[in-house]
Every structure is written in C-alpha cells, then in structure tokens.
Amino acid sequence: METKLNETFITLGGYVEVNKYRYLYFMIMFTAYVLTLCSNCTIVCLIVIHKNLHEPMYVFIAALLINSVLSSTLIYPKLLLDFLSETQVISYSTCLFQWAGYYCLACSEFLLLAAMAYDRYVSICKPLQYPVIMRKTNVNIILVLAWFVPFCHSVVPPIILINKKLCNFTLKGILCNSTIHNLHCVTTVAITIYGLFMFVDLTILPLLFILFTYIKILVIVYRSCREVRRKAAQTCLPHLIILINFFCLLAVDVLLLRLETDFPTIVRFVITLQMILYHPLFNPIIYGLKMKEINKHLLRLFCK
C-alpha cells in the first residue's frame, strides 16, 4: 500500500507483460480510442444536423453512441497512462468512481437497447399508434430514465464501501470492476445481494423484455410479405447481435470474474479488453453501415 495525504492506492495487477509491450499496447489502445471518438461523434453529429434523422429510432442510436463515448472516456485515459507508467496504481476513491461509472454506463446501454427494441416493436406491430406512443415527450422520458435509473443504482455501493477496511491492495484486473470486493477484509453480504439485484434489474429484465419484443415482431413479420421481413431483419438483426455479445461479456465480467476462481491473468486481460473495445467500436460501424438513412448521409459526407 502507498499512502499520500491519507489516500489509499491499489495496484492493478492484471496487465500482461506491460514492460515488454507497453508501446505496442499504447498505440493499439490510442488508435482504438481515436477511432471510437471520431466514429461515434460523426454519426451523432449527422443525426443532430439532419432533420430527417430526428426520429425516435435515430435519437436512441445517438444516445447509445454518446453512451459509448462516455464509457470510453471513463476508461481509456487511465488505461493509456498505465501503459506508459512504471507502476500501474489507482487511488481507492478513484477506483470506486471508475467501478460505479463503468457499470452505470453498461446498464444504461442495456436500457437504451431495450428502448430501441420497444421502438421497433411499436413501429412494426402497432404502426398506426406509433406517432402517439413514441412522441417526443415519451422519448425524452425514456432517455432520462435510461441514464438516471442506473445512476441511482450504481451510486449506492461506493458510498457504503468508501470507508471499508482493505486487506488486499492488488486488484486482479486492468480496471476497477466487480473484483474490487475481493480487496476487502470482510465481504459485505448486503452489497453482494444488492449487486445481484442490480444485475437482474438492469440486465436480465431488459434482456427478457427485448426477447419478448423480438418474439412479437417475428410473429407479425412471419405473416407479412417478403419486403416487410427484409426490412425488419435489416433493422433488428444488428440490434440482436450487439445485445447477445454485450450480455455474454457483461455476465462473465460481473459473475465469473467476481468468484474466487483463479482465472489466468491473460484470460482476465482479454475479457476486459473485449468489454472495452468491442461495443464502442462496433456500434457506429453497425448503425452507420446497416442503417440506410445514416449510411446515405455518411456516403455524402465522405464523397464530398
């Protein structure tokens, strides 16, 4: 433990041969960060500028991409600094903040994906009621709740744990996630139960809701003509791919890595990098290339 001005520092012990490959790691992650910022912000700007993209579906896409920028900005700067540092340490208070923000934004992504699924469900299954159900006021309420509810859930554990005694000062990871509980001298049962409740409430329930909406959409689409089936597949398939991939990675991160199982450092390292890299990079690719209207504006922008 290192102490400076009564601040407790934690060593991040999840890096793999960082002294040997520090500059390679730095260049890869710096390139990924720049690409993430540029690609996400470009599509968000297109949605803001063009009035024909001011529809609920595109508003939710913009919110999802903004969420990706926020989560990347929370993680990448510290990660890049660690790659260039001789020792990879983080203060305990900063670690709690990163942990809370990391899961808050991850849960927000699930709620935004649920909102997008509901938008597609209303659009395909209840087209005549769509303008009433998805009016601007309701869309704004959904967006506020998608960020506010995870924030309220995520802020509780750090407040409880901020003064909790630590017996271990080495975190088996490259960022602060659910494994932070392994640092405490005594595991708080209430926090463990609360974490499972949060996982069910903000990931499992939205996942079940999304699957329910897709089942309803598939039932309606199956009875429709080929053009309707093609359009539904074009809109929903990217959404479904992102959802399944993200849920699997988050489930591994939240549940398996938190267990006392002695996972190899390389496995933890790869899983964490997947969580950091995949979705901020793939979201703009999928929604930029697969969504016809956004793709059209992107082509016009780069052709000029």
PDB file of C-alpha atoms in Angstrom:
ATOM      1  CA  MET A   1       0.000   0.000   0.000  1.00  0.00           C
ATOM      2  CA  GLU A   2       1.200   3.523  -0.789  1.00  0.00           C
ATOM      3  CA  THR A   3      -0.150   6.431   1.211  1.00  0.00           C
ATOM      4  CA  LYS A   4      -0.125  10.080   0.218  1.00  0.00           C
ATOM      5  CA  LEU A   5      -2.274  12.609   2.023  1.00  0.00           C
ATOM      6  CA  ASN A   6      -4.182   9.702   3.640  1.00  0.00           C
ATOM      7  CA  GLU A   7      -5.110   8.319   0.213  1.00  0.00           C
ATOM      8  CA  THR A   8      -5.018   4.555  -0.274  1.00  0.00           C
ATOM      9  CA  PHE A   9      -3.589   3.288  -3.556  1.00  0.00           C
ATOM     10  CA  ILE A  10      -4.313  -0.024  -5.259  1.00  0.00           C
ATOM     11  CA  THR A  11      -2.006  -1.849  -7.661  1.00  0.00           C
ATOM     12  CA  LEU A  12      -3.613  -3.001 -10.909  1.00  0.00           C
ATOM     13  CA  GLY A  13      -2.136  -6.465 -11.373  1.00  0.00           C
ATOM     14  CA  GLY A  14      -3.997  -7.570 -14.495  1.00  0.00           C
ATOM     15  CA  TYR A  15      -1.540  -6.366 -17.132  1.00  0.00           C
ATOM     16  CA  VAL A  16       0.286  -8.953 -19.255  1.00  0.00           C
ATOM     17  CA  GLU A  17       3.980  -8.204 -19.912  1.00  0.00           C
ATOM     18  CA  VAL A  18       3.315  -4.466 -19.907  1.00  0.00           C
ATOM     19  CA  ASN A  19       7.027  -3.627 -19.587  1.00  0.00           C
ATOM     20  CA  LYS A  20       7.789  -5.566 -22.766  1.00  0.00           C
ATOM     21  CA  TYR A  21       4.858  -4.439 -24.900  1.00  0.00           C
ATOM     22  CA  ARG A  22       3.935  -1.080 -23.350  1.00  0.00           C
ATOM     23  CA  TYR A  23       4.357   0.952 -26.554  1.00  0.00           C
ATOM     24  CA  LEU A  24       2.505  -1.610 -28.660  1.00  0.00           C
ATOM     25  CA  TYR A  25      -0.372  -1.636 -26.155  1.00  0.00           C
ATOM     26  CA  PHE A  26      -0.366   2.150 -26.079  1.00  0.00           C
ATOM     27  CA  MET A  27      -0.515   2.563 -29.865  1.00  0.00           C
ATOM     28  CA  ILE A  28      -3.286  -0.035 -30.256  1.00  0.00           C
ATOM     29  CA  MET A  29      -5.446   1.453 -27.496  1.00  0.00           C
ATOM     30  CA  PHE A  30      -4.746   5.055 -28.527  1.00  0.00           C
ATOM     31  CA  THR A  31      -5.762   4.236 -32.113  1.00  0.00           C
ATOM     32  CA  ALA A  32      -8.901   2.484 -30.854  1.00  0.00           C
ATOM     33  CA  TYR A  33      -9.776   5.474 -28.651  1.00  0.00           C
ATOM     34  CA  VAL A  34      -9.368   7.977 -31.503  1.00  0.00           C
ATOM     35  CA  LEU A  35     -11.440   5.775 -33.840  1.00  0.00           C
ATOM     36  CA  THR A  36     -14.106   5.390 -31.158  1.00  0.00           C
ATOM     37  CA  LEU A  37     -14.386   9.141 -30.605  1.00  0.00           C
ATOM     38  CA  CYS A  38     -14.346  10.036 -34.306  1.00  0.00           C
ATOM     39  CA  SER A  39     -16.790   7.365 -35.498  1.00  0.00           C
ATOM     40  CA  ASN A  40     -19.311   7.781 -32.688  1.00  0.00           C
ATOM     41  CA  CYS A  41     -19.222  11.578 -32.722  1.00  0.00           C
ATOM     42  CA  THR A  42     -19.545  11.695 -36.528  1.00  0.00           C
ATOM     43  CA  ILE A  43     -22.790   9.720 -36.525  1.00  0.00           C
ATOM     44  CA  VAL A  44     -24.155  11.672 -33.547  1.00  0.00           C
ATOM     45  CA  CYS A  45     -23.440  14.932 -35.390  1.00  0.00           C
ATOM     46  CA  LEU A  46     -25.160  13.613 -38.536  1.00  0.00           C
ATOM     47  CA  ILE A  47     -28.247  12.722 -36.506  1.00  0.00           C
ATOM     48  CA  VAL A  48     -28.281  16.158 -34.866  1.00  0.00           C
ATOM     49  CA  ILE A  49     -27.759  18.085 -38.115  1.00  0.00           C
ATOM     50  CA  HIS A  50     -30.164  16.284 -40.452  1.00  0.00           C
ATOM     51  CA  LYS A  51     -33.845  16.733 -39.650  1.00  0.00           C
ATOM     52  CA  ASN A  52     -34.911  13.550 -41.413  1.00  0.00           C
ATOM     53  CA  LEU A  53     -32.947  11.665 -38.722  1.00  0.00           C
ATOM     54  CA  HIS A  54     -34.877  13.311 -35.876  1.00  0.00           C
ATOM     55  CA  GLU A  55     -36.952  10.182 -35.346  1.00  0.00           C
ATOM     56  CA  PRO A  56     -37.078   8.071 -32.157  1.00  0.00           C
ATOM     57  CA  MET A  57     -35.017   5.239 -33.643  1.00  0.00           C
ATOM     58  CA  TYR A  58     -32.154   7.560 -34.610  1.00  0.00           C
ATOM     59  CA  VAL A  59     -32.427   9.507 -31.335  1.00  0.00           C
ATOM     60  CA  PHE A  60     -31.919   6.250 -29.431  1.00  0.00           C
ATOM     61  CA  ILE A  61     -28.968   5.392 -31.688  1.00  0.00           C
ATOM     62  CA  ALA A  62     -27.414   8.781 -30.926  1.00  0.00           C
ATOM     63  CA  ALA A  63     -27.934   8.189 -27.188  1.00  0.00           C
ATOM     64  CA  LEU A  64     -26.311   4.740 -27.479  1.00  0.00           C
ATOM     65  CA  LEU A  65     -23.284   6.226 -29.248  1.00  0.00           C
ATOM     66  CA  ILE A  66     -22.990   9.049 -26.691  1.00  0.00           C
ATOM     67  CA  ASN A  67     -23.048   6.374 -24.001  1.00  0.00           C
ATOM     68  CA  SER A  68     -20.173   4.622 -25.805  1.00  0.00           C
ATOM     69  CA  VAL A  69     -18.143   7.855 -25.849  1.00  0.00           C
ATOM     70  CA  LEU A  70     -18.745   8.396 -22.125  1.00  0.00           C
ATOM     71  CA  SER A  71     -17.741   4.844 -21.189  1.00  0.00           C
ATOM     72  CA  SER A  72     -14.607   5.034 -23.363  1.00  0.00           C
ATOM     73  CA  THR A  73     -13.609   8.391 -21.873  1.00  0.00           C
ATOM     74  CA  LEU A  74     -14.039   6.930 -18.396  1.00  0.00           C
ATOM     75  CA  ILE A  75     -11.616   4.074 -19.121  1.00  0.00           C
ATOM     76  CA  TYR A  76      -9.168   4.895 -21.935  1.00  0.00           C
ATOM     77  CA  PRO A  77      -7.219   7.875 -20.472  1.00  0.00           C
ATOM     78  CA  LYS A  78      -6.287   5.942 -17.308  1.00  0.00           C
ATOM     79  CA  LEU A  79      -5.515   2.855 -19.393  1.00  0.00           C
ATOM     80  CA  LEU A  80      -3.196   4.791 -21.715  1.00  0.00           C
ATOM     81  CA  LEU A  81      -1.461   6.390 -18.737  1.00  0.00           C
ATOM     82  CA  ASP A  82      -0.906   2.988 -17.137  1.00  0.00           C
ATOM     83  CA  PHE A  83       0.708   1.583 -20.276  1.00  0.00           C
ATOM     84  CA  LEU A  84       3.355   4.305 -20.128  1.00  0.00           C
ATOM     85  CA  SER A  85       3.864   4.161 -16.347  1.00  0.00           C
ATOM     86  CA  GLU A  86       6.411   2.043 -14.495  1.00  0.00           C
ATOM     87  CA  THR A  87       3.806   1.117 -11.885  1.00  0.00           C
ATOM     88  CA  GLN A  88       0.088   0.707 -12.532  1.00  0.00           C
ATOM     89  CA  VAL A  89      -1.723   2.099  -9.499  1.00  0.00           C
ATOM     90  CA  ILE A  90      -5.014   3.857  -8.802  1.00  0.00           C
ATOM     91  CA  SER A  91      -6.380   5.529  -5.687  1.00  0.00           C
ATOM     92  CA  TYR A  92      -9.140   3.661  -3.877  1.00  0.00           C
ATOM     93  CA  SER A  93     -11.623   6.539  -4.223  1.00  0.00           C
ATOM     94  CA  THR A  94     -10.906   6.841  -7.968  1.00  0.00           C
ATOM     95  CA  CYS A  95     -11.275   3.086  -8.284  1.00  0.00           C
ATOM     96  CA  LEU A  96     -14.730   3.221  -6.684  1.00  0.00           C
ATOM     97  CA  PHE A  97     -15.714   6.046  -9.032  1.00  0.00           C
ATOM     98  CA  GLN A  98     -14.493   4.124 -12.089  1.00  0.00           C
ATOM     99  CA  TRP A  99     -16.277   0.963 -10.928  1.00  0.00           C
ATOM    100  CA  ALA A 100     -19.581   2.768 -10.368  1.00  0.00           C
ATOM    101  CA  GLY A 101     -19.343   4.680 -13.661  1.00  0.00           C
ATOM    102  CA  TYR A 102     -18.355   1.556 -15.595  1.00  0.00           C
ATOM    103  CA  TYR A 103     -21.431  -0.425 -14.524  1.00  0.00           C
ATOM    104  CA  CYS A 104     -23.729   2.594 -14.622  1.00  0.00           C
ATOM    105  CA  LEU A 105     -22.962   3.165 -18.308  1.00  0.00           C
ATOM    106  CA  ALA A 106     -23.054  -0.573 -19.066  1.00  0.00           C
ATOM    107  CA  CYS A 107     -26.547  -0.826 -17.566  1.00  0.00           C
ATOM    108  CA  SER A 108     -27.587   2.334 -19.424  1.00  0.00           C
ATOM    109  CA  GLU A 109     -26.594   0.616 -22.655  1.00  0.00           C
ATOM    110  CA  PHE A 110     -28.932  -2.268 -21.835  1.00  0.00           C
ATOM    111  CA  LEU A 111     -31.812   0.105 -21.141  1.00  0.00           C
ATOM    112  CA  LEU A 112     -31.134   2.015 -24.359  1.00  0.00           C
ATOM    113  CA  LEU A 113     -31.119  -1.264 -26.299  1.00  0.00           C
ATOM    114  CA  ALA A 114     -34.446  -2.111 -24.624  1.00  0.00           C
ATOM    115  CA  ALA A 115     -35.809   1.282 -25.683  1.00  0.00           C
ATOM    116  CA  MET A 116     -34.697   0.638 -29.261  1.00  0.00           C
ATOM    117  CA  ALA A 117     -36.367  -2.782 -29.201  1.00  0.00           C
ATOM    118  CA  TYR A 118     -39.611  -1.223 -27.950  1.00  0.00           C
ATOM    119  CA  ASP A 119     -39.417   1.418 -30.683  1.00  0.00           C
ATOM    120  CA  ARG A 120     -39.083  -1.320 -33.327  1.00  0.00           C
ATOM    121  CA  TYR A 121     -41.925  -3.284 -31.722  1.00  0.00           C
ATOM    122  CA  VAL A 122     -44.314  -0.318 -31.834  1.00  0.00           C
ATOM    123  CA  SER A 123     -43.193   0.611 -35.353  1.00  0.00           C
ATOM    124  CA  ILE A 124     -43.783  -2.882 -36.766  1.00  0.00           C
ATOM    125  CA  CYS A 125     -46.607  -4.235 -34.598  1.00  0.00           C
ATOM    126  CA  LYS A 126     -48.570  -1.030 -33.908  1.00  0.00           C
ATOM    127  CA  PRO A 127     -47.763   1.318 -36.804  1.00  0.00           C
ATOM    128  CA  LEU A 128     -50.964   3.389 -36.504  1.00  0.00           C
ATOM    129  CA  GLN A 129     -50.297   4.131 -32.825  1.00  0.00           C
ATOM    130  CA  TYR A 130     -46.598   4.834 -33.337  1.00  0.00           C
ATOM    131  CA  PRO A 131     -46.830   8.675 -33.571  1.00  0.00           C
ATOM    132  CA  VAL A 132     -48.787   8.792 -30.301  1.00  0.00           C
ATOM    133  CA  ILE A 133     -46.770   6.250 -28.312  1.00  0.00           C
ATOM    134  CA  MET A 134     -43.350   7.448 -29.449  1.00  0.00           C
ATOM    135  CA  ARG A 135     -43.976  11.167 -29.344  1.00  0.00           C
ATOM    136  CA  LYS A 136     -41.144  13.481 -28.356  1.00  0.00           C
ATOM    137  CA  THR A 137     -42.127  13.755 -24.675  1.00  0.00           C
ATOM    138  CA  ASN A 138     -42.148   9.998 -24.187  1.00  0.00           C
ATOM    139  CA  VAL A 139     -38.810   9.613 -25.966  1.00  0.00           C
ATOM    140  CA  ASN A 140     -37.249  12.248 -23.682  1.00  0.00           C
ATOM    141  CA  ILE A 141     -38.617  10.495 -20.584  1.00  0.00           C
ATOM    142  CA  ILE A 142     -37.183   7.165 -21.751  1.00  0.00           C
ATOM    143  CA  LEU A 143     -33.764   8.745 -22.353  1.00  0.00           C
ATOM    144  CA  VAL A 144     -33.693  10.371 -18.910  1.00  0.00           C
ATOM    145  CA  LEU A 145     -34.699   7.125 -17.200  1.00  0.00           C
ATOM    146  CA  ALA A 146     -32.110   5.134 -19.187  1.00  0.00           C
ATOM    147  CA  TRP A 147     -29.320   7.152 -17.524  1.00  0.00           C
ATOM    148  CA  PHE A 148     -30.933   8.187 -14.235  1.00  0.00           C
ATOM    149  CA  VAL A 149     -32.068   4.732 -13.038  1.00  0.00           C
ATOM    150  CA  PRO A 150     -28.602   3.085 -13.440  1.00  0.00           C
ATOM    151  CA  PHE A 151     -27.030   6.138 -11.779  1.00  0.00           C
ATOM    152  CA  CYS A 152     -29.283   5.738  -8.726  1.00  0.00           C
ATOM    153  CA  HIS A 153     -28.459   2.026  -8.569  1.00  0.00           C
ATOM    154  CA  SER A 154     -24.691   2.492  -9.045  1.00  0.00           C
ATOM    155  CA  VAL A 155     -24.108   5.295  -6.564  1.00  0.00           C
ATOM    156  CA  VAL A 156     -25.117   3.221  -3.505  1.00  0.00           C
ATOM    157  CA  PRO A 157     -22.210   0.670  -3.261  1.00  0.00           C
ATOM    158  CA  PRO A 158     -19.359   3.240  -3.439  1.00  0.00           C
ATOM    159  CA  ILE A 159     -20.971   5.303  -0.659  1.00  0.00           C
ATOM    160  CA  ILE A 160     -21.121   2.207   1.549  1.00  0.00           C
ATOM    161  CA  LEU A 161     -17.638   0.931   0.669  1.00  0.00           C
ATOM    162  CA  ILE A 162     -15.666   4.193   0.715  1.00  0.00           C
ATOM    163  CA  ASN A 163     -14.594   3.755   4.373  1.00  0.00           C
ATOM    164  CA  LYS A 164     -14.459  -0.047   4.377  1.00  0.00           C
ATOM    165  CA  LYS A 165     -11.172  -1.603   5.516  1.00  0.00           C
ATOM    166  CA  LEU A 166      -8.930  -3.206   2.888  1.00  0.00           C
ATOM    167  CA  CYS A 167      -6.722  -6.261   3.460  1.00  0.00           C
ATOM    168  CA  ASN A 168      -5.584  -6.744  -0.146  1.00  0.00           C
ATOM    169  CA  PHE A 169      -4.112  -3.939  -2.263  1.00  0.00           C
ATOM    170  CA  THR A 170      -3.630  -5.710  -5.588  1.00  0.00           C
ATOM    171  CA  LEU A 171      -6.584  -5.852  -7.983  1.00  0.00           C
ATOM    172  CA  LYS A 172      -6.587  -8.736 -10.463  1.00  0.00           C
ATOM    173  CA  GLY A 173      -7.513  -6.590 -13.445  1.00  0.00           C
ATOM    174  CA  ILE A 174      -6.626  -3.557 -15.532  1.00  0.00           C
ATOM    175  CA  LEU A 175      -9.633  -1.516 -14.430  1.00  0.00           C
ATOM    176  CA  CYS A 176     -11.903  -1.402 -11.411  1.00  0.00           C
ATOM    177  CA  ASN A 177     -14.806  -3.804 -11.804  1.00  0.00           C
ATOM    178  CA  SER A 178     -16.712  -6.216  -9.567  1.00  0.00           C
ATOM    179  CA  THR A 179     -13.445  -7.847  -8.397  1.00  0.00           C
ATOM    180  CA  ILE A 180     -12.982  -4.842  -6.109  1.00  0.00           C
ATOM    181  CA  HIS A 181     -14.961  -6.793  -3.498  1.00  0.00           C
ATOM    182  CA  ASN A 182     -12.029  -9.202  -3.173  1.00  0.00           C
ATOM    183  CA  LEU A 183      -9.912  -6.399  -1.684  1.00  0.00           C
ATOM    184  CA  HIS A 184     -11.997  -6.010   1.460  1.00  0.00           C
ATOM    185  CA  CYS A 185     -11.192  -7.797   4.702  1.00  0.00           C
ATOM    186  CA  VAL A 186     -14.824  -8.850   5.136  1.00  0.00           C
ATOM    187  CA  THR A 187     -17.246  -9.332   2.268  1.00  0.00           C
ATOM    188  CA  THR A 188     -20.490  -7.476   2.868  1.00  0.00           C
ATOM    189  CA  VAL A 189     -23.421  -9.794   2.220  1.00  0.00           C
ATOM    190  CA  ALA A 190     -25.765  -6.849   1.707  1.00  0.00           C
ATOM    191  CA  ILE A 191     -23.566  -5.437  -1.072  1.00  0.00           C
ATOM    192  CA  THR A 192     -23.348  -8.867  -2.733  1.00  0.00           C
ATOM    193  CA  ILE A 193     -27.131  -9.235  -2.696  1.00  0.00           C
ATOM    194  CA  TYR A 194     -27.551  -5.658  -3.900  1.00  0.00           C
ATOM    195  CA  GLY A 195     -25.142  -6.323  -6.769  1.00  0.00           C
ATOM    196  CA  LEU A 196     -27.111  -9.381  -7.848  1.00  0.00           C
ATOM    197  CA  PHE A 197     -30.348  -7.388  -7.595  1.00  0.00           C
ATOM    198  CA  MET A 198     -28.825  -4.661  -9.762  1.00  0.00           C
ATOM    199  CA  PHE A 199     -27.640  -7.236 -12.305  1.00  0.00           C
ATOM    200  CA  VAL A 200     -31.115  -8.796 -12.535  1.00  0.00           C
ATOM    201  CA  ASP A 201     -32.942  -5.466 -12.516  1.00  0.00           C
ATOM    202  CA  LEU A 202     -30.823  -3.683 -15.122  1.00  0.00           C
ATOM    203  CA  THR A 203     -29.611  -6.515 -17.355  1.00  0.00           C
ATOM    204  CA  ILE A 204     -31.729  -9.662 -17.057  1.00  0.00           C
ATOM    205  CA  LEU A 205     -35.105  -7.871 -17.081  1.00  0.00           C
ATOM    206  CA  PRO A 206     -34.219  -5.626 -20.061  1.00  0.00           C
ATOM    207  CA  LEU A 207     -32.883  -8.717 -21.854  1.00  0.00           C
ATOM    208  CA  LEU A 208     -36.155 -10.614 -21.279  1.00  0.00           C
ATOM    209  CA  PHE A 209     -38.125  -7.559 -22.408  1.00  0.00           C
ATOM    210  CA  ILE A 210     -36.065  -7.316 -25.604  1.00  0.00           C
ATOM    211  CA  LEU A 211     -36.518 -11.024 -26.341  1.00  0.00           C
ATOM    212  CA  PHE A 212     -40.269 -10.643 -25.769  1.00  0.00           C
ATOM    213  CA  THR A 213     -40.474  -7.751 -28.234  1.00  0.00           C
ATOM    214  CA  TYR A 214     -38.477  -9.699 -30.832  1.00  0.00           C
ATOM    215  CA  ILE A 215     -40.754 -12.699 -30.489  1.00  0.00           C
ATOM    216  CA  LYS A 216     -43.764 -10.443 -31.067  1.00  0.00           C
ATOM    217  CA  ILE A 217     -42.030  -8.829 -34.055  1.00  0.00           C
ATOM    218  CA  LEU A 218     -41.134 -12.218 -35.554  1.00  0.00           C
ATOM    219  CA  VAL A 219     -44.736 -13.408 -35.225  1.00  0.00           C
ATOM    220  CA  ILE A 220     -46.026 -10.329 -37.072  1.00  0.00           C
ATOM    221  CA  VAL A 221     -43.244 -10.338 -39.671  1.00  0.00           C
ATOM    222  CA  TYR A 222     -43.677 -14.048 -40.446  1.00  0.00           C
ATOM    223  CA  ARG A 223     -47.224 -13.319 -41.646  1.00  0.00           C
ATOM    224  CA  SER A 224     -46.150 -10.359 -43.774  1.00  0.00           C
ATOM    225  CA  CYS A 225     -44.700 -10.032 -47.251  1.00  0.00           C
ATOM    226  CA  ARG A 226     -41.044 -10.537 -48.112  1.00  0.00           C
ATOM    227  CA  GLU A 227     -40.269  -6.804 -48.179  1.00  0.00           C
ATOM    228  CA  VAL A 228     -41.538  -6.339 -44.613  1.00  0.00           C
ATOM    229  CA  ARG A 229     -39.486  -9.342 -43.443  1.00  0.00           C
ATOM    230  CA  ARG A 230     -36.386  -7.939 -45.127  1.00  0.00           C
ATOM    231  CA  LYS A 231     -36.844  -4.508 -43.569  1.00  0.00           C
ATOM    232  CA  ALA A 232     -37.423  -5.964 -40.102  1.00  0.00           C
ATOM    233  CA  ALA A 233     -34.325  -8.147 -40.396  1.00  0.00           C
ATOM    234  CA  GLN A 234     -32.224  -5.193 -41.573  1.00  0.00           C
ATOM    235  CA  THR A 235     -33.300  -3.140 -38.560  1.00  0.00           C
ATOM    236  CA  CYS A 236     -33.375  -5.780 -35.826  1.00  0.00           C
ATOM    237  CA  LEU A 237     -30.503  -8.128 -36.641  1.00  0.00           C
ATOM    238  CA  PRO A 238     -27.682  -5.683 -35.759  1.00  0.00           C
ATOM    239  CA  HIS A 239     -29.506  -4.848 -32.546  1.00  0.00           C
ATOM    240  CA  LEU A 240     -29.746  -8.535 -31.631  1.00  0.00           C
ATOM    241  CA  ILE A 241     -26.066  -9.219 -32.400  1.00  0.00           C
ATOM    242  CA  ILE A 242     -24.930  -6.363 -30.161  1.00  0.00           C
ATOM    243  CA  LEU A 243     -27.286  -7.417 -27.381  1.00  0.00           C
ATOM    244  CA  ILE A 244     -26.162 -11.065 -27.227  1.00  0.00           C
ATOM    245  CA  ASN A 245     -22.474 -10.213 -27.440  1.00  0.00           C
ATOM    246  CA  PHE A 246     -22.679  -7.491 -24.820  1.00  0.00           C
ATOM    247  CA  PHE A 247     -24.736  -9.583 -22.401  1.00  0.00           C
ATOM    248  CA  CYS A 248     -22.298 -12.519 -22.576  1.00  0.00           C
ATOM    249  CA  LEU A 249     -19.283 -10.305 -21.893  1.00  0.00           C
ATOM    250  CA  LEU A 250     -21.021  -8.443 -19.065  1.00  0.00           C
ATOM    251  CA  ALA A 251     -22.239 -11.679 -17.463  1.00  0.00           C
ATOM    252  CA  VAL A 252     -18.694 -13.082 -17.486  1.00  0.00           C
ATOM    253  CA  ASP A 253     -17.313  -9.814 -16.105  1.00  0.00           C
ATOM    254  CA  VAL A 254     -19.904  -9.438 -13.340  1.00  0.00           C
ATOM    255  CA  LEU A 255     -20.401 -13.047 -12.261  1.00  0.00           C
ATOM    256  CA  LEU A 256     -17.435 -15.265 -13.166  1.00  0.00           C
ATOM    257  CA  LEU A 257     -14.561 -12.857 -12.531  1.00  0.00           C
ATOM    258  CA  ARG A 258     -16.017 -11.944  -9.145  1.00  0.00           C
ATOM    259  CA  LEU A 259     -15.780 -15.564  -7.958  1.00  0.00           C
ATOM    260  CA  GLU A 260     -12.679 -16.713  -6.126  1.00  0.00           C
ATOM    261  CA  THR A 261     -11.788 -18.923  -9.115  1.00  0.00           C
ATOM    262  CA  ASP A 262      -8.159 -18.387 -10.060  1.00  0.00           C
ATOM    263  CA  PHE A 263      -8.593 -17.234 -13.660  1.00  0.00           C
ATOM    264  CA  PRO A 264      -5.307 -16.865 -15.592  1.00  0.00           C
ATOM    265  CA  THR A 265      -4.225 -13.248 -15.915  1.00  0.00           C
ATOM    266  CA  ILE A 266      -4.249 -13.468 -19.717  1.00  0.00           C
ATOM    267  CA  VAL A 267      -7.907 -14.586 -19.683  1.00  0.00           C
ATOM    268  CA  ARG A 268      -8.937 -11.658 -17.478  1.00  0.00           C
ATOM    269  CA  PHE A 269      -6.897  -9.306 -19.658  1.00  0.00           C
ATOM    270  CA  VAL A 270      -8.531 -10.475 -22.913  1.00  0.00           C
ATOM    271  CA  ILE A 271     -12.086 -10.402 -21.490  1.00  0.00           C
ATOM    272  CA  THR A 272     -11.597  -6.873 -20.171  1.00  0.00           C
ATOM    273  CA  LEU A 273     -10.158  -5.652 -23.482  1.00  0.00           C
ATOM    274  CA  GLN A 274     -13.172  -7.137 -25.282  1.00  0.00           C
ATOM    275  CA  MET A 275     -15.522  -5.225 -22.973  1.00  0.00           C
ATOM    276  CA  ILE A 276     -13.597  -2.008 -23.596  1.00  0.00           C
ATOM    277  CA  LEU A 277     -13.030  -2.340 -27.342  1.00  0.00           C
ATOM    278  CA  TYR A 278     -15.946  -4.146 -28.963  1.00  0.00           C
ATOM    279  CA  HIS A 279     -19.040  -2.080 -28.464  1.00  0.00           C
ATOM    280  CA  PRO A 280     -17.701   1.478 -28.652  1.00  0.00           C
ATOM    281  CA  LEU A 281     -16.051   0.481 -31.956  1.00  0.00           C
ATOM    282  CA  PHE A 282     -18.749  -1.775 -33.412  1.00  0.00           C
ATOM    283  CA  ASN A 283     -21.810   0.329 -32.550  1.00  0.00           C
ATOM    284  CA  PRO A 284     -21.033   3.088 -35.096  1.00  0.00           C
ATOM    285  CA  ILE A 285     -19.976   0.514 -37.702  1.00  0.00           C
ATOM    286  CA  ILE A 286     -23.218  -1.438 -37.398  1.00  0.00           C
ATOM    287  CA  TYR A 287     -25.502   1.570 -37.158  1.00  0.00           C
ATOM    288  CA  GLY A 288     -23.550   3.546 -39.708  1.00  0.00           C
ATOM    289  CA  LEU A 289     -23.366   0.846 -42.380  1.00  0.00           C
ATOM    290  CA  LYS A 290     -26.559  -1.101 -41.701  1.00  0.00           C
ATOM    291  CA  MET A 291     -28.996   1.791 -41.195  1.00  0.00           C
ATOM    292  CA  LYS A 292     -29.929   3.020 -44.650  1.00  0.00           C
ATOM    293  CA  GLU A 293     -30.523   6.719 -43.889  1.00  0.00           C
ATOM    294  CA  ILE A 294     -27.385   7.110 -41.795  1.00  0.00           C
ATOM    295  CA  ASN A 295     -25.349   5.265 -44.405  1.00  0.00           C
ATOM    296  CA  LYS A 296     -26.699   7.617 -47.067  1.00  0.00           C
ATOM    297  CA  HIS A 297     -25.544  10.699 -45.157  1.00  0.00           C
ATOM    298  CA  LEU A 298     -22.163   9.121 -44.410  1.00  0.00           C
ATOM    299  CA  LEU A 299     -21.608   8.453 -48.114  1.00  0.00           C
ATOM    300  CA  ARG A 300     -22.490  12.052 -48.953  1.00  0.00           C
ATOM    301  CA  LEU A 301     -20.126  13.325 -46.262  1.00  0.00           C
ATOM    302  CA  PHE A 302     -17.125  11.273 -47.377  1.00  0.00           C
ATOM    303  CA  CYS A 303     -17.822  11.705 -51.081  1.00  0.00           C
ATOM    304  CA  LYS A 304     -17.549  15.456 -50.606  1.00  0.00           C
TER     305      LYS A 304
END
